[in-house]
CSV table of C-alpha atoms in Angstrom, one decimal:
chain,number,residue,atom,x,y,z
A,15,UNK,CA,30.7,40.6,132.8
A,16,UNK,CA,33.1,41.9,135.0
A,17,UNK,CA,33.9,41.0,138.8
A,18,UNK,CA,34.6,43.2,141.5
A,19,UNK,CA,35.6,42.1,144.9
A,20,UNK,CA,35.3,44.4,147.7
A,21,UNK,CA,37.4,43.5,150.7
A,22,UNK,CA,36.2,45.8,153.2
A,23,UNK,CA,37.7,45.3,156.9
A,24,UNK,CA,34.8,47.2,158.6
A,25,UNK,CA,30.8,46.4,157.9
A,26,UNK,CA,29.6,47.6,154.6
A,27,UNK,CA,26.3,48.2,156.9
A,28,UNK,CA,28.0,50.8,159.3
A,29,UNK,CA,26.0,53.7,158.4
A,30,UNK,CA,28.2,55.8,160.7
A,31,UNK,CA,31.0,55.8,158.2
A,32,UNK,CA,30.9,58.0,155.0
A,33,UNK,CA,33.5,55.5,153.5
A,34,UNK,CA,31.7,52.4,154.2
A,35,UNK,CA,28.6,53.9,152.7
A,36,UNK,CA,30.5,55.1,149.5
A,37,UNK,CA,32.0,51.5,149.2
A,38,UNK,CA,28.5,49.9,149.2
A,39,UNK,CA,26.8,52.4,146.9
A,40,UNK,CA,29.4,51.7,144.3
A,41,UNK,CA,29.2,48.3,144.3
A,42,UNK,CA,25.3,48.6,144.2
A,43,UNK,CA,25.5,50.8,141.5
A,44,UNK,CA,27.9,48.3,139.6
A,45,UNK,CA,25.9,45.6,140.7
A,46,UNK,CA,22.6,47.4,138.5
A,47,UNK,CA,25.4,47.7,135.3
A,48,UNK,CA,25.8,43.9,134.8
A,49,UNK,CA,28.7,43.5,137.0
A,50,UNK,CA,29.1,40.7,139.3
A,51,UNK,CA,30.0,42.5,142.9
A,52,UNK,CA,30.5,40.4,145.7
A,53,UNK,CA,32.1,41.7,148.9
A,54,UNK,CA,33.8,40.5,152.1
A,55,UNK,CA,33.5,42.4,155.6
A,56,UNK,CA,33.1,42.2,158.9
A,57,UNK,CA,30.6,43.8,161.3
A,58,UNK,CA,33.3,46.3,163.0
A,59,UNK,CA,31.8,50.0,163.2
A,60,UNK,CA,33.4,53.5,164.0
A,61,UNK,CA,31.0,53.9,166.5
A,62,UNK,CA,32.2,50.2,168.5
A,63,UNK,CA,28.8,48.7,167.7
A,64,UNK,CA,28.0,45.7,166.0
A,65,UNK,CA,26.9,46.7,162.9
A,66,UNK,CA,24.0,44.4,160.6
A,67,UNK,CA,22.1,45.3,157.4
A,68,UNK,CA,18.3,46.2,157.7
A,69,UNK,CA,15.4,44.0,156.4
A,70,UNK,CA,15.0,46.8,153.7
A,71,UNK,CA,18.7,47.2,152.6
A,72,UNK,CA,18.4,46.6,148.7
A,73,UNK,CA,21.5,45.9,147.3
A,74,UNK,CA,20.9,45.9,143.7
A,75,UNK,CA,22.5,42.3,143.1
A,76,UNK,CA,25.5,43.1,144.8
A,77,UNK,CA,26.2,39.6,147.9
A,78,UNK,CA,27.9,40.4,150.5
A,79,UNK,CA,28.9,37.9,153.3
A,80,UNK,CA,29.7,39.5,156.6
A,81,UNK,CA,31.7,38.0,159.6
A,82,UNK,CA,29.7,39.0,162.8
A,83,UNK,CA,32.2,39.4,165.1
A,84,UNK,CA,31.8,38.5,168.8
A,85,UNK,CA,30.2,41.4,170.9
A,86,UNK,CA,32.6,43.7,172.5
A,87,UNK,CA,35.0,43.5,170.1
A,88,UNK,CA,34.2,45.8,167.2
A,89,UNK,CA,37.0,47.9,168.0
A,90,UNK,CA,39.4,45.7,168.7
A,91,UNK,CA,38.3,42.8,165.8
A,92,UNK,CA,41.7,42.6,163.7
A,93,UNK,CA,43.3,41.1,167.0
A,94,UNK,CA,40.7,38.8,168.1
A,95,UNK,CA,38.8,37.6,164.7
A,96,UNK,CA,40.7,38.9,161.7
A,97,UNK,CA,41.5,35.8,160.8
A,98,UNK,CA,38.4,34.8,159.8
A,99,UNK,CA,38.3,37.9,158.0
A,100,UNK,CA,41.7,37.0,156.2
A,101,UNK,CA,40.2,33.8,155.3
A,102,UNK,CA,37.2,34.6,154.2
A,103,UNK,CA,38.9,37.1,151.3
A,104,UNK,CA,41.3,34.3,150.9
A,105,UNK,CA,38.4,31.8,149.7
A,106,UNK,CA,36.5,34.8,147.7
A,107,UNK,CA,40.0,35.3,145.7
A,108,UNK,CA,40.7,31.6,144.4
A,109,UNK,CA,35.9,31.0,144.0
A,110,UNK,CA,34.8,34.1,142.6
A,111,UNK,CA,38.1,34.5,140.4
A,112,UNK,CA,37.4,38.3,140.3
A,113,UNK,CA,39.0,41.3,137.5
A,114,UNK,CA,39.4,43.6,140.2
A,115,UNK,CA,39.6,44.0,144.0
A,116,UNK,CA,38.7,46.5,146.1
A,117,UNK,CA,39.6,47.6,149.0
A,118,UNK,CA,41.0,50.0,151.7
A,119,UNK,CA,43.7,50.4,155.2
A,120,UNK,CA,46.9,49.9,155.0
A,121,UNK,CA,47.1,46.8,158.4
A,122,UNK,CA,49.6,44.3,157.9
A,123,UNK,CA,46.1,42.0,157.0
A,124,UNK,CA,45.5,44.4,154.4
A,125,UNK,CA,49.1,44.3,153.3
A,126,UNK,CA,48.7,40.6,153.1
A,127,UNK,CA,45.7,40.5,151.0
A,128,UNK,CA,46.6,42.7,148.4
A,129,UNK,CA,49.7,40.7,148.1
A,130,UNK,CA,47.9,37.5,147.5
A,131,UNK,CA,45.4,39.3,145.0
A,132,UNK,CA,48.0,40.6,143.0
A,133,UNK,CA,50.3,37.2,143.0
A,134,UNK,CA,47.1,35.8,141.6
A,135,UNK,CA,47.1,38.3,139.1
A,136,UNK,CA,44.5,40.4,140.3
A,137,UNK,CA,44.7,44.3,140.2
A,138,UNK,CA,44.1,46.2,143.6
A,139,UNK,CA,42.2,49.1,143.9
A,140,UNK,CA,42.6,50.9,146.8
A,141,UNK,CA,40.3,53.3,147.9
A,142,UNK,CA,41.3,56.4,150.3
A,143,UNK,CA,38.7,58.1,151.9
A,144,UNK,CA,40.5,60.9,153.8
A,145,UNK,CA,43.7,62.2,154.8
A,146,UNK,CA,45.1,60.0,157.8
A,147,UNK,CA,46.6,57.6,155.2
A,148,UNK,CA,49.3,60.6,154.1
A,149,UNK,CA,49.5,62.6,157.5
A,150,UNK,CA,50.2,59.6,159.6
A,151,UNK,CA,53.0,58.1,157.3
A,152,UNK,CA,52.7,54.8,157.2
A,153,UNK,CA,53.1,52.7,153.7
A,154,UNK,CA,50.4,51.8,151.7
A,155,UNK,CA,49.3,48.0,150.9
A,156,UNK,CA,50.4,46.8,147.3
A,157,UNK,CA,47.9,48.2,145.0
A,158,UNK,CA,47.8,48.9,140.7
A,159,UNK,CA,45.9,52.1,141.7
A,160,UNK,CA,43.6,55.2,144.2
A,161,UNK,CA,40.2,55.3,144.1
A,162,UNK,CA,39.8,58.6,145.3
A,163,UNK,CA,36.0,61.1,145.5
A,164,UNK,CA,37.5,64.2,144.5
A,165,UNK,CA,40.0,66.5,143.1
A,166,UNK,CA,40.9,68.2,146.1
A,167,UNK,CA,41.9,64.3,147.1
A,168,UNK,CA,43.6,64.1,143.8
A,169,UNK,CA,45.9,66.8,144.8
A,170,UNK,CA,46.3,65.5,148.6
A,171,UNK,CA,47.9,62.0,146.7
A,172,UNK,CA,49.4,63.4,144.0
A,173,UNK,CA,52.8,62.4,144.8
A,174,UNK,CA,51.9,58.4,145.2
A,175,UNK,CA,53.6,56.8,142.7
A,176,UNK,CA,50.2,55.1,141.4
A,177,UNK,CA,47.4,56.3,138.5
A,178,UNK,CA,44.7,58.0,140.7
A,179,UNK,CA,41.1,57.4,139.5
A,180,UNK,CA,38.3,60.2,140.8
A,181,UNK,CA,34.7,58.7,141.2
A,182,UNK,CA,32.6,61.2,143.2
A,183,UNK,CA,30.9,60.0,146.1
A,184,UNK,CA,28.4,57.4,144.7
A,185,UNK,CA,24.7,57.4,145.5
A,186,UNK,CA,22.5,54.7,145.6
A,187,UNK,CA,18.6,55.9,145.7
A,188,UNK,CA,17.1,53.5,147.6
A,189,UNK,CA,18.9,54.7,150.8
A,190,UNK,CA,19.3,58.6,149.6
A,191,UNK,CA,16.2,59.6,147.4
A,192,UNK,CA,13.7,61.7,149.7
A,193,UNK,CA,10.0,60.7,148.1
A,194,UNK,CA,8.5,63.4,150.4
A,195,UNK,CA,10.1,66.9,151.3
A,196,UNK,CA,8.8,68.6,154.3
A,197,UNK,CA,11.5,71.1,154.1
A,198,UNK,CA,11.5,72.4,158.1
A,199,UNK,CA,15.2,72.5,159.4
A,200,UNK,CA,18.5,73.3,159.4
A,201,UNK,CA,20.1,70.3,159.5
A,202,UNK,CA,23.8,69.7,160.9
A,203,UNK,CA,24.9,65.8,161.6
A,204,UNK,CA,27.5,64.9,163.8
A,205,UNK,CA,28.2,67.9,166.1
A,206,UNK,CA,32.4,67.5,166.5
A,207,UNK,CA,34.2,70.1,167.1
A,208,UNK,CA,36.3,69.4,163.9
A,209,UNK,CA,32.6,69.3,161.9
A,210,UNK,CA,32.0,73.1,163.3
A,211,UNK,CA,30.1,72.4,166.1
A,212,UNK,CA,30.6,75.9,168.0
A,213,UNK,CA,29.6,77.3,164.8
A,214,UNK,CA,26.4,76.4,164.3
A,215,UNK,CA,26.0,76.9,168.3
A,216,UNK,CA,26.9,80.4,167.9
A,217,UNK,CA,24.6,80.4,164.7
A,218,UNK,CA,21.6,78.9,166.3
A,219,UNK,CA,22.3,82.0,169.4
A,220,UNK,CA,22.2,84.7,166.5
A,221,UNK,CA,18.6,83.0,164.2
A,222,UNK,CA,16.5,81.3,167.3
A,223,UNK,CA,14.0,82.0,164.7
A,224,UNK,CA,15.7,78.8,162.6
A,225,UNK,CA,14.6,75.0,163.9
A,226,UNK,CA,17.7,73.4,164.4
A,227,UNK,CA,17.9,69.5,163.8
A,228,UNK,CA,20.8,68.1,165.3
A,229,UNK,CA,22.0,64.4,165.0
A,230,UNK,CA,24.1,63.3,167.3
A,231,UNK,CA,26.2,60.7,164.7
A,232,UNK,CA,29.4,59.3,166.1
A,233,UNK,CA,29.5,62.6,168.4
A,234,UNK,CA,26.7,61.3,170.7
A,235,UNK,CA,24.6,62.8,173.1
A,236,UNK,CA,25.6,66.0,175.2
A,237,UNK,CA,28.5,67.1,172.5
A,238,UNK,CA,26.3,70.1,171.2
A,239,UNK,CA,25.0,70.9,174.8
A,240,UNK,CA,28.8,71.4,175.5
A,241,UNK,CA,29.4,73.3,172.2
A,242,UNK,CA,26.9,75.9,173.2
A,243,UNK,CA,28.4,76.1,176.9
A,244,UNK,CA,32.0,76.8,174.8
A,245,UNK,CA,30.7,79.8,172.8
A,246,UNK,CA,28.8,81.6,176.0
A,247,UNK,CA,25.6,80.0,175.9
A,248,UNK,CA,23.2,77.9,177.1
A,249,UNK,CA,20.9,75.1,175.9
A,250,UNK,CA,18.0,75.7,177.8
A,251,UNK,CA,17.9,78.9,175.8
A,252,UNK,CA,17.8,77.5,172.7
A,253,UNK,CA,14.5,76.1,172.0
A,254,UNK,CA,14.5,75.7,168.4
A,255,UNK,CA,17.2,73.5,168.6
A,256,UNK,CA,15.7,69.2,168.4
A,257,UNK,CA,18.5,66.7,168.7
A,258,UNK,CA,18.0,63.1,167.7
A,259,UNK,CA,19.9,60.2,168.0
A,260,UNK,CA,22.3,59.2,164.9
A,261,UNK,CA,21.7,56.0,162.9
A,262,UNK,CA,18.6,57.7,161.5
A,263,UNK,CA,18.6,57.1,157.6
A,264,UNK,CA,20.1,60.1,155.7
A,265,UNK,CA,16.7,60.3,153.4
A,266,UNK,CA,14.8,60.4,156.4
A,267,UNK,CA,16.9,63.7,158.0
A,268,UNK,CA,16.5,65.2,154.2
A,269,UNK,CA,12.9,64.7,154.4
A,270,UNK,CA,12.8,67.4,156.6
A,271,UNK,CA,15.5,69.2,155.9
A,272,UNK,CA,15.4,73.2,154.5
A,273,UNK,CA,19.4,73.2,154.2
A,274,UNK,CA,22.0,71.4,155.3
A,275,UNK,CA,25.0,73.1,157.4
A,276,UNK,CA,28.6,71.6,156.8
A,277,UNK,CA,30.6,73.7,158.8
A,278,UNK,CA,33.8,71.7,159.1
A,279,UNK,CA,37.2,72.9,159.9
A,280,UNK,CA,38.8,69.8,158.9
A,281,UNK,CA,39.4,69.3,154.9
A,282,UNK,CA,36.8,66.9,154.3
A,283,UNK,CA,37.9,64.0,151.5
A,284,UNK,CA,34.5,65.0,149.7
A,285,UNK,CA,31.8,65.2,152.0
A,286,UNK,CA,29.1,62.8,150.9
A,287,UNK,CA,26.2,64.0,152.9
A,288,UNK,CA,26.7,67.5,151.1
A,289,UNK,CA,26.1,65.2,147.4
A,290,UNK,CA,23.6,63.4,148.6
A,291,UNK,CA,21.5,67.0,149.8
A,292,UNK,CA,22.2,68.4,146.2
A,293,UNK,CA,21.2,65.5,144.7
A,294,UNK,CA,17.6,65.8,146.5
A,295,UNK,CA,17.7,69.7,145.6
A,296,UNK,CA,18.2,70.6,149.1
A,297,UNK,CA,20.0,74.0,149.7
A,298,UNK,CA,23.5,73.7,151.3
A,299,UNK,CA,25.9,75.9,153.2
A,300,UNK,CA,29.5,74.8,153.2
A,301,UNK,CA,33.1,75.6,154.9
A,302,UNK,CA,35.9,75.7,151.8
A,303,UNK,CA,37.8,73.3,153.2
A,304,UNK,CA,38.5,70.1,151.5
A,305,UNK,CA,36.7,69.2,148.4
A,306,UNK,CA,33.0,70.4,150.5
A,307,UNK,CA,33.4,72.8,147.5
A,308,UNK,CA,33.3,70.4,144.8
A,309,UNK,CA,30.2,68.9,145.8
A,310,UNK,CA,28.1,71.8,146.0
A,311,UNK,CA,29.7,73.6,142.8
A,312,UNK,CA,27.2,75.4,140.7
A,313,UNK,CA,24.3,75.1,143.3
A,314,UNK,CA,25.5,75.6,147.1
A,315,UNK,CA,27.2,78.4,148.9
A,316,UNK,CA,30.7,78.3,150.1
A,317,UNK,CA,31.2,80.4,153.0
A,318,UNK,CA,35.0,81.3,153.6
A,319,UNK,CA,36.6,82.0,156.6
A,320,UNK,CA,37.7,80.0,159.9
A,321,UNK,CA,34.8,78.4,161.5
A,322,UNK,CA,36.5,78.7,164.9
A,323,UNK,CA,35.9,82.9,164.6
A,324,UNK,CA,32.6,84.2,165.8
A,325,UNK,CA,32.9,86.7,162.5
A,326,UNK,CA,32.5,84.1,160.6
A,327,UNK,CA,29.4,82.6,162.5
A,328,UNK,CA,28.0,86.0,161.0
A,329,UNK,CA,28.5,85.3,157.8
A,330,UNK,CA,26.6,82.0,158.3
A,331,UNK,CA,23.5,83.7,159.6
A,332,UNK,CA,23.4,86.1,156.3
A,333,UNK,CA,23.5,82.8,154.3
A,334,UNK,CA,20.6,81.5,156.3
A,335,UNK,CA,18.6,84.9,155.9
A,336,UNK,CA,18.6,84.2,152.1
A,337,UNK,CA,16.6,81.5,152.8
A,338,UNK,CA,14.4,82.3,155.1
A,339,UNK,CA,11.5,83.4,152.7
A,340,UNK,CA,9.8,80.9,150.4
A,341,UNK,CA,11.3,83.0,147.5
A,342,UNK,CA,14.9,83.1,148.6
A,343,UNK,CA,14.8,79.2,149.3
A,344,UNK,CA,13.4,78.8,145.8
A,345,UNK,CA,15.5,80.0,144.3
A,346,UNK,CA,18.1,78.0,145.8
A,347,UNK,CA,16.2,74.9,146.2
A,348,UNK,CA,16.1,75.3,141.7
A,349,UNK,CA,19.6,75.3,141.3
A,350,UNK,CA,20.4,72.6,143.7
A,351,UNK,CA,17.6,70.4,141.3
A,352,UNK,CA,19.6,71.4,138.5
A,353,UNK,CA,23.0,70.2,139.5
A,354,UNK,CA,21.2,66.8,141.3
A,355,UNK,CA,21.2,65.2,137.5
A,356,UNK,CA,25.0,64.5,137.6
A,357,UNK,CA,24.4,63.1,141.1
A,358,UNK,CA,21.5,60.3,139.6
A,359,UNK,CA,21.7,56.8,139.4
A,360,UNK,CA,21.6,55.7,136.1
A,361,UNK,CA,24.1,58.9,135.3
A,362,UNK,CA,26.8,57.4,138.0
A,363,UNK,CA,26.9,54.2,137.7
A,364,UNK,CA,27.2,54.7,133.8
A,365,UNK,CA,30.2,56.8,134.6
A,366,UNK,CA,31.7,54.0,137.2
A,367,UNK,CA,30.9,51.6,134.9
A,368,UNK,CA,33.1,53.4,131.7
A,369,UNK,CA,35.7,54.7,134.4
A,370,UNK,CA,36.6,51.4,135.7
A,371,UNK,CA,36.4,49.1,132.8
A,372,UNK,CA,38.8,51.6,131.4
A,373,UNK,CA,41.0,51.6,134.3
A,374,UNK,CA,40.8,47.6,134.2
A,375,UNK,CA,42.5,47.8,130.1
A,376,UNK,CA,44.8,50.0,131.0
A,377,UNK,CA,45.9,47.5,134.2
A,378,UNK,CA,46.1,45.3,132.1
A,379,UNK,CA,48.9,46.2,130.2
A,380,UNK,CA,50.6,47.1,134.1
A,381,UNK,CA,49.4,44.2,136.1
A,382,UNK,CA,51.9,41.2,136.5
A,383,UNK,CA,51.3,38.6,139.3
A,384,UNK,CA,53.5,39.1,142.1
A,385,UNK,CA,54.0,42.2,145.0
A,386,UNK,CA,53.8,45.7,144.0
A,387,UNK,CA,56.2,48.4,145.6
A,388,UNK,CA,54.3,49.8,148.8
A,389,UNK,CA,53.8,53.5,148.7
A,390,UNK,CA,55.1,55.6,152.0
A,391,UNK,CA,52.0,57.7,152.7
A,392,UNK,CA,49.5,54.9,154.7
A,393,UNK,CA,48.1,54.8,157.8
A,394,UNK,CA,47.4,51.5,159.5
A,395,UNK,CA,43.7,52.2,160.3
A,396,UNK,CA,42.2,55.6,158.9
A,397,UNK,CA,38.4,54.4,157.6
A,398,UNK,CA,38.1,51.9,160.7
A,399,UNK,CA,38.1,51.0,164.2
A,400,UNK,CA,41.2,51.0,165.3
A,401,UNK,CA,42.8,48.0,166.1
């Protein structure tokens, strides 16, 4: 039986992060494939909030021990608690003996514990969720290899000088399967500016006809009021358009969900919410930035052009015509059910299971106990609250 450590510096709970999430699916799913997956985090949250797991959180086997940090210091916790933190890995290492650890940032704490791991012997995984680690610079913790949730991420880290290992955005049912569809809205989370925000603003001015869910996420409230101001418009005029607060569970918002918009102008690392729509055979509309594309292939529409441009906005609305009638949506809605198999349980943690255990003989044969070169393409804080 394998054993996987997952060092995590923010909460494993902190539903506001897609790479938090993906971190505690995994080891759920491992957890269900006879692994033994224990994990180390604290309670820090992107949003600054103290984050805590719900009576109903069902980790497949999977313990976790979180360090509740004092309150008003989620976004600040490396400086005022990380030692605990530190410590708490520290006693995980030399108790649980583990085959593997996992983790990701590139702090100097980080630094430190992927030095001890691998002077133990240990072989670090680190996992990159997005781009900050290469475009801020900074060097990477000592690690055996990247954990990465696409291709397009592949490419990004191609020139880190360490065997890359692609493992799509993981899913674990109980917090993603919708058990009843009520398929009502267009649904768009987290109304940034970078997430396309004046899009779907302009979009909801050109189909008033469309209800519009918006959740606020990390954005909070007023962010798509002022996204409507910036394209001409104003709120009060759009009617259709119900905001809610984020921190909602994903398969409630695809409960009611029609299709999902993912608008972004940034290249998203994968974009898990757009896997985790397919694999409930909800149609979705993507920007072709990042690997969005990869997520949908074979069942979702990828809609070119620069989200910023009110042409494109047109293009959106065209999308959204096709799926107006129950026909149209059908149609879609079939294809989405037909790619949602390689999205199942049983189908990815049989794949993460193979992947890494493969990826752990090969290490193997690399791994020898003592620091590994750092790689010059970290940043100190790109999946957390920064310190």
């Amino acid at each position: 039986m394998p054993r996987l450590l997952i060092a995590q510096p923010q909460s494993l709970f902190d539903r506001s992060s897609g790479a938090a999430v993906s971190m505690r699916h995994l080891g759920c799913l491992l957890a269900g494939r006879g692994w033994e997956v224990r994990a180390v985090c604290t309670s820090a949250s992107e949003d600054g909030r103290r984050a805590a797991p719900r009576p109903d959180d069902d980790l497949g086997g999977m313990r976790v021990q979180q360090i509740t940090l004092p309150e008003g210091t989620a976004r600040d916790w490396a400086r005022h608690d990380g030692g605990r933190f530190e410590a708490a890995v520290m006693r995980a290492l030399t108790q649980s003996q583990p085959d593997l650890l996992l983790t990701f940032g590139a702090d100097p704490l980080e630094h430190r514990l992927c030095t001890a791991a691998r002077k133990q012997g240990v072989p670090v995984l680190l996992a990159l969720h997005n781009l900050a680690y290469r475009d801020l610079g900074l060097p990477l913790p000592p690690a055996d290899g990247l954990l990465l949730p696409s291709q397009f991420m592949a490419r990004a880290y191609a020139d880190v000088p360490l065997p890359a290992l692609v493992l799509p955005p993981p899913l674990w049912p109980a917090d993603v399967q919708v058990t009843t569809h009520d398929p009502v809205f267009a649904t768009f989370v987290n109304p940034e500016p970078e997430k396309g925000a004046r899009l779907v603003a302009r979009l909801a001015a050109l189909r008033p006809n469309w209800p519009l869910l918006v959740v606020q996420g990390r954005a909070g409230a007023g962010r798509f009021a002022a996204a409507v101001r910036d394209v001409g418009g104003e709120p009060a005029t759009l009617p259709q358009v119900h905001e809610v607060p984020g921190g909602v569970p994903v398969r409630e918002l695809l409960a009611v969900t029609r299709v999902l918009l993912m608008p972004s102008r940034v290249a998203e690392a994968a974009g898990r919410l757009a896997a985790e729509a397919v694999a409930n055979g909800i149609p979705t509309l993507v920007s072709a930035r990042g690997g969005l594309p990869e997520m949908v292939e074979g069942c979702g529409t990828v809609i070119e052009g620069d989200p910023e441009d009110p042409a494109t906005a047109a293009h959106w609305a065209q999308a959204l015509d096709r799926l107006q009638d129950d026909a149209g949506w059908g149609a879609a809605a079939a294809l989405a059910r037909q790619a949602s198999t390689r999205w199942q349980a049983a189908v990815q943690a049989a794949a993460a299971d193979d992947a890494l255990r493969r990826w752990l003989n090969a290490a193997a044969g690399r791994v020898r106990p003592g620091p590994a070169p750092a790689s010059a393409v970290g940043a100190a804080t790109p999946d957390r609250p920064a310190p």
